PDB file of C-alpha atoms in Angstrom:
ATOM      1  CA  MET A   1      12.376  -8.121 -13.769  1.00 83.00           C
ATOM      2  CA  PHE A   2      14.616  -6.794 -11.016  1.00 80.00           C
ATOM      3  CA  ARG A   3      13.707  -9.586  -8.618  1.00 76.00           C
ATOM      4  CA  ALA A   4      14.459 -12.133 -11.360  1.00 79.00           C
ATOM      5  CA  LEU A   5      18.040 -10.911 -11.748  1.00 79.00           C
ATOM      6  CA  ASP A   6      20.715 -13.408 -10.801  1.00 78.00           C
ATOM      7  CA  ALA A   7      21.924 -12.381  -7.320  1.00 79.00           C
ATOM      8  CA  SER A   8      25.357 -13.793  -8.089  1.00 84.00           C
ATOM      9  CA  THR A   9      25.956 -11.159 -10.783  1.00 81.00           C
ATOM     10  CA  GLU A  10      27.246  -7.662 -10.147  1.00 81.00           C
ATOM     11  CA  LEU A  11      24.063  -6.135 -11.576  1.00 77.00           C
ATOM     12  CA  GLY A  12      21.883  -8.452  -9.474  1.00 82.00           C
ATOM     13  CA  ARG A  13      23.703  -7.525  -6.256  1.00 85.00           C
ATOM     14  CA  LYS A  14      23.626  -3.812  -7.100  1.00 84.00           C
ATOM     15  CA  VAL A  15      19.903  -3.825  -7.878  1.00 83.00           C
ATOM     16  CA  LYS A  16      19.057  -5.824  -4.736  1.00 84.00           C
ATOM     17  CA  ALA A  17      20.971  -3.369  -2.531  1.00 86.00           C
ATOM     18  CA  ILE A  18      19.198  -0.416  -4.120  1.00 86.00           C
ATOM     19  CA  MET A  19      15.766  -2.017  -3.736  1.00 84.00           C
ATOM     20  CA  ASP A  20      16.462  -3.099  -0.146  1.00 83.00           C
ATOM     21  CA  SER A  21      17.168   0.539   0.719  1.00 83.00           C
ATOM     22  CA  GLY A  22      13.855   1.721  -0.763  1.00 77.00           C
ATOM     23  CA  GLU A  23      15.526   3.717  -3.545  1.00 80.00           C
ATOM     24  CA  LEU A  24      14.697   3.464  -7.248  1.00 78.00           C
ATOM     25  CA  VAL A  25      17.025   1.616  -9.595  1.00 84.00           C
ATOM     26  CA  PRO A  26      18.764   4.213 -11.826  1.00 87.00           C
ATOM     27  CA  ASP A  27      16.822   5.208 -14.940  1.00 87.00           C
ATOM     28  CA  GLU A  28      19.491   4.095 -17.416  1.00 85.00           C
ATOM     29  CA  VAL A  29      19.476   0.540 -16.003  1.00 84.00           C
ATOM     30  CA  THR A  30      15.689   0.355 -15.814  1.00 86.00           C
ATOM     31  CA  ILE A  31      15.075   1.787 -19.277  1.00 86.00           C
ATOM     32  CA  ALA A  32      17.658  -0.501 -20.913  1.00 82.00           C
ATOM     33  CA  MET A  33      16.044  -3.549 -19.262  1.00 83.00           C
ATOM     34  CA  ILE A  34      12.551  -2.510 -20.397  1.00 85.00           C
ATOM     35  CA  GLU A  35      13.695  -1.793 -23.948  1.00 85.00           C
ATOM     36  CA  ASP A  36      15.407  -5.178 -24.143  1.00 80.00           C
ATOM     37  CA  ARG A  37      12.353  -6.960 -22.747  1.00 84.00           C
ATOM     38  CA  LEU A  38       9.901  -5.259 -25.130  1.00 86.00           C
ATOM     39  CA  SER A  39      12.066  -6.335 -28.074  1.00 85.00           C
ATOM     40  CA  GLN A  40      11.456 -10.027 -27.256  1.00 86.00           C
ATOM     41  CA  PRO A  41       9.073 -11.940 -29.562  1.00 91.00           C
ATOM     42  CA  ASP A  42       6.575 -12.730 -26.790  1.00 93.00           C
ATOM     43  CA  ALA A  43       5.957  -8.992 -26.235  1.00 91.00           C
ATOM     44  CA  ARG A  44       5.022  -8.375 -29.878  1.00 88.00           C
ATOM     45  CA  ASP A  45       1.279  -8.849 -29.336  1.00 88.00           C
ATOM     46  CA  GLY A  46       1.096  -6.949 -26.072  1.00 89.00           C
ATOM     47  CA  PHE A  47       2.639  -6.439 -22.678  1.00 92.00           C
ATOM     48  CA  VAL A  48       1.944  -5.209 -19.173  1.00 92.00           C
ATOM     49  CA  LEU A  49       4.426  -3.003 -17.361  1.00 93.00           C
ATOM     50  CA  ASP A  50       4.131  -3.209 -13.582  1.00 91.00           C
ATOM     51  CA  GLY A  51       6.015  -0.591 -11.601  1.00 86.00           C
ATOM     52  CA  PHE A  52       7.321   1.211 -14.673  1.00 90.00           C
ATOM     53  CA  PRO A  53       7.602   4.050 -15.352  1.00 93.00           C
ATOM     54  CA  ARG A  54       8.356   5.356 -11.882  1.00 89.00           C
ATOM     55  CA  ASN A  55       9.335   8.931 -12.726  1.00 91.00           C
ATOM     56  CA  LEU A  56       8.869  11.523 -15.450  1.00 94.00           C
ATOM     57  CA  ALA A  57      12.218  10.764 -17.129  1.00 92.00           C
ATOM     58  CA  GLN A  58      11.234   7.097 -17.421  1.00 92.00           C
ATOM     59  CA  ALA A  59       7.774   8.028 -18.733  1.00 95.00           C
ATOM     60  CA  GLU A  60       9.305  10.254 -21.402  1.00 94.00           C
ATOM     61  CA  ALA A  61      11.862   7.549 -22.299  1.00 92.00           C
ATOM     62  CA  LEU A  62       9.057   4.983 -22.580  1.00 94.00           C
ATOM     63  CA  ASP A  63       7.016   7.311 -24.798  1.00 94.00           C
ATOM     64  CA  ALA A  64      10.037   7.868 -27.059  1.00 93.00           C
ATOM     65  CA  MET A  65      10.927   4.160 -27.106  1.00 90.00           C
ATOM     66  CA  LEU A  66       7.386   3.134 -28.071  1.00 91.00           C
ATOM     67  CA  GLY A  67       7.161   5.894 -30.673  1.00 91.00           C
ATOM     68  CA  GLY A  68      10.442   4.679 -32.159  1.00 87.00           C
ATOM     69  CA  ILE A  69       9.048   1.187 -32.695  1.00 83.00           C
ATOM     70  CA  GLY A  70       5.587   2.324 -33.792  1.00 84.00           C
ATOM     71  CA  ARG A  71       3.723   1.211 -30.681  1.00 87.00           C
ATOM     72  CA  GLU A  72       1.641   2.995 -28.102  1.00 89.00           C
ATOM     73  CA  LEU A  73       0.059   2.296 -24.757  1.00 92.00           C
ATOM     74  CA  ASP A  74      -3.578   1.229 -24.842  1.00 90.00           C
ATOM     75  CA  ALA A  75      -4.241   2.034 -21.186  1.00 92.00           C
ATOM     76  CA  ILE A  76      -2.368   3.303 -18.150  1.00 94.00           C
ATOM     77  CA  LEU A  77      -3.822   1.851 -14.956  1.00 95.00           C
ATOM     78  CA  PHE A  78      -3.400   4.066 -11.914  1.00 95.00           C
ATOM     79  CA  PHE A  79      -3.882   2.106  -8.699  1.00 95.00           C
ATOM     80  CA  ASP A  80      -5.011   4.909  -6.429  1.00 95.00           C
ATOM     81  CA  VAL A  81      -4.566   3.808  -2.829  1.00 95.00           C
ATOM     82  CA  PRO A  82      -4.189   5.847   0.372  1.00 96.00           C
ATOM     83  CA  ASP A  83      -0.750   5.689   2.003  1.00 95.00           C
ATOM     84  CA  ALA A  84      -2.127   4.015   5.130  1.00 94.00           C
ATOM     85  CA  VAL A  85      -3.611   1.171   3.078  1.00 95.00           C
ATOM     86  CA  GLY A  86      -0.402   0.794   1.053  1.00 92.00           C
ATOM     87  CA  LEU A  87       1.656   0.654   4.245  1.00 92.00           C
ATOM     88  CA  GLU A  88      -0.646  -1.942   5.781  1.00 92.00           C
ATOM     89  CA  ARG A  89      -0.529  -4.098   2.632  1.00 92.00           C
ATOM     90  CA  ALA A  90       3.261  -3.885   2.315  1.00 90.00           C
ATOM     91  CA  LEU A  91       3.701  -4.918   5.955  1.00 91.00           C
ATOM     92  CA  LYS A  92       1.350  -7.853   5.413  1.00 92.00           C
ATOM     93  CA  ARG A  93       3.333  -8.833   2.287  1.00 90.00           C
ATOM     94  CA  ALA A  94       6.536  -8.688   4.333  1.00 89.00           C
ATOM     95  CA  GLU A  95       4.986 -10.988   6.903  1.00 90.00           C
ATOM     96  CA  LEU A  96       3.745 -13.458   4.288  1.00 92.00           C
ATOM     97  CA  GLU A  97       6.740 -13.423   1.931  1.00 91.00           C
ATOM     98  CA  GLY A  98       9.596 -12.507   4.259  1.00 85.00           C
ATOM     99  CA  ARG A  99      10.796  -9.768   1.910  1.00 81.00           C
ATOM    100  CA  SER A 100      13.813  -7.896   3.224  1.00 76.00           C
ATOM    101  CA  ASP A 101      12.746  -4.684   1.450  1.00 75.00           C
ATOM    102  CA  ASP A 102       9.405  -4.390   3.271  1.00 83.00           C
ATOM    103  CA  THR A 103      10.447  -2.930   6.617  1.00 87.00           C
ATOM    104  CA  PRO A 104       8.489   0.040   8.002  1.00 89.00           C
ATOM    105  CA  GLU A 105      11.487   2.322   7.349  1.00 90.00           C
ATOM    106  CA  VAL A 106      11.925   1.188   3.749  1.00 89.00           C
ATOM    107  CA  ILE A 107       8.195   1.403   3.073  1.00 90.00           C
ATOM    108  CA  ALA A 108       8.122   4.971   4.429  1.00 91.00           C
ATOM    109  CA  LYS A 109      11.070   5.843   2.176  1.00 90.00           C
ATOM    110  CA  ARG A 110       9.323   4.199  -0.780  1.00 89.00           C
ATOM    111  CA  LEU A 111       6.198   6.296  -0.121  1.00 93.00           C
ATOM    112  CA  ASP A 112       8.286   9.486   0.006  1.00 93.00           C
ATOM    113  CA  VAL A 113       9.931   8.563  -3.296  1.00 90.00           C
ATOM    114  CA  TYR A 114       6.510   7.760  -4.771  1.00 92.00           C
ATOM    115  CA  HIS A 115       5.096  11.163  -3.858  1.00 95.00           C
ATOM    116  CA  SER A 116       8.102  13.109  -5.095  1.00 95.00           C
ATOM    117  CA  GLU A 117       9.029  11.106  -8.208  1.00 92.00           C
ATOM    118  CA  THR A 118       6.180   8.864  -9.330  1.00 92.00           C
ATOM    119  CA  GLU A 119       3.064  10.877  -8.572  1.00 93.00           C
ATOM    120  CA  PRO A 120       3.941  13.563 -11.188  1.00 94.00           C
ATOM    121  CA  ILE A 121       3.581  11.051 -14.027  1.00 95.00           C
ATOM    122  CA  VAL A 122      -0.123  10.676 -13.252  1.00 95.00           C
ATOM    123  CA  GLU A 123      -0.771  14.071 -14.830  1.00 93.00           C
ATOM    124  CA  HIS A 124       1.628  13.262 -17.691  1.00 94.00           C
ATOM    125  CA  TYR A 125      -0.507  10.260 -18.604  1.00 95.00           C
ATOM    126  CA  ARG A 126      -3.846  11.854 -17.735  1.00 95.00           C
ATOM    127  CA  ALA A 127      -3.156  14.246 -20.639  1.00 94.00           C
ATOM    128  CA  THR A 128      -3.097  11.261 -23.040  1.00 92.00           C
ATOM    129  CA  GLY A 129      -6.699  10.376 -22.225  1.00 92.00           C
ATOM    130  CA  LYS A 130      -5.577   6.814 -21.488  1.00 92.00           C
ATOM    131  CA  LEU A 131      -5.153   7.072 -17.715  1.00 94.00           C
ATOM    132  CA  VAL A 132      -7.552   4.764 -15.874  1.00 94.00           C
ATOM    133  CA  PRO A 133      -7.804   5.589 -12.158  1.00 95.00           C
ATOM    134  CA  LEU A 134      -8.649   2.490 -10.123  1.00 96.00           C
ATOM    135  CA  HIS A 135     -10.098   2.477  -6.618  1.00 95.00           C
ATOM    136  CA  ALA A 136      -7.341   0.202  -5.350  1.00 95.00           C
ATOM    137  CA  GLU A 137      -8.155   0.407  -1.648  1.00 96.00           C
ATOM    138  CA  ARG A 138     -11.002  -2.067  -2.248  1.00 96.00           C
ATOM    139  CA  THR A 139     -10.846  -5.859  -2.157  1.00 94.00           C
ATOM    140  CA  ILE A 140      -8.870  -7.877  -4.699  1.00 93.00           C
ATOM    141  CA  PRO A 141     -12.022  -9.152  -6.486  1.00 97.00           C
ATOM    142  CA  GLU A 142     -13.431  -5.612  -6.693  1.00 97.00           C
ATOM    143  CA  VAL A 143     -10.182  -4.161  -8.053  1.00 96.00           C
ATOM    144  CA  TRP A 144      -9.781  -7.064 -10.488  1.00 97.00           C
ATOM    145  CA  SER A 145     -13.310  -6.470 -11.791  1.00 97.00           C
ATOM    146  CA  GLU A 146     -12.527  -2.791 -12.341  1.00 95.00           C
ATOM    147  CA  ILE A 147      -9.262  -3.685 -14.121  1.00 95.00           C
ATOM    148  CA  SER A 148     -11.009  -6.215 -16.368  1.00 95.00           C
ATOM    149  CA  GLU A 149     -13.743  -3.766 -17.331  1.00 93.00           C
ATOM    150  CA  SER A 150     -11.189  -1.044 -18.038  1.00 90.00           C
ATOM    151  CA  LEU A 151      -9.042  -3.271 -20.233  1.00 89.00           C
ATOM    152  CA  GLN A 152     -12.056  -4.489 -22.211  1.00 88.00           C
ATOM    153  CA  GLN A 153     -12.967  -0.878 -22.953  1.00 86.00           C
ATOM    154  CA  ALA A 154      -9.364  -0.066 -23.941  1.00 78.00           C
ATOM    155  CA  ASP A 155      -8.929  -3.150 -26.179  1.00 67.00           C
ATOM    156  CA  PRO A 156      -8.049  -1.805 -29.620  1.00 61.00           C
ATOM    157  CA  ALA A 157      -9.164  -5.038 -31.349  1.00 55.00           C
TER     158      ALA A 157
END
């Protein structure tokens, strides 16, 4: 959603600068965007959140938001990948896509932020019984197979 923002708007420029530095977009902006998006008709039957929540405050806000509209998460996929593999993949993505926010310095900052702010939500969601750890250092087909199996088991229908 952040990358889809119009770069000619003030919000778009602000978000791009934050992301390019490796920092997280402020919670109030992120949460408002998620809440707005989940209120759209095409999210009524289900949704996937990628890269959200990124910290405990966002996780708690998401829990409250979903509770307020009578919805809950069916599964929380945790892509468990060693830092070295994540770094290698981000550098490869930078090479392939030319992304300005995938420099070694920004990636290192992003990993630091992940460990200090995002990693604590793993235990928050593990307590729900819905956390699905995935062995994400494997190949794309192997990870996709594990995701598919996990989602089939979590399907409430």
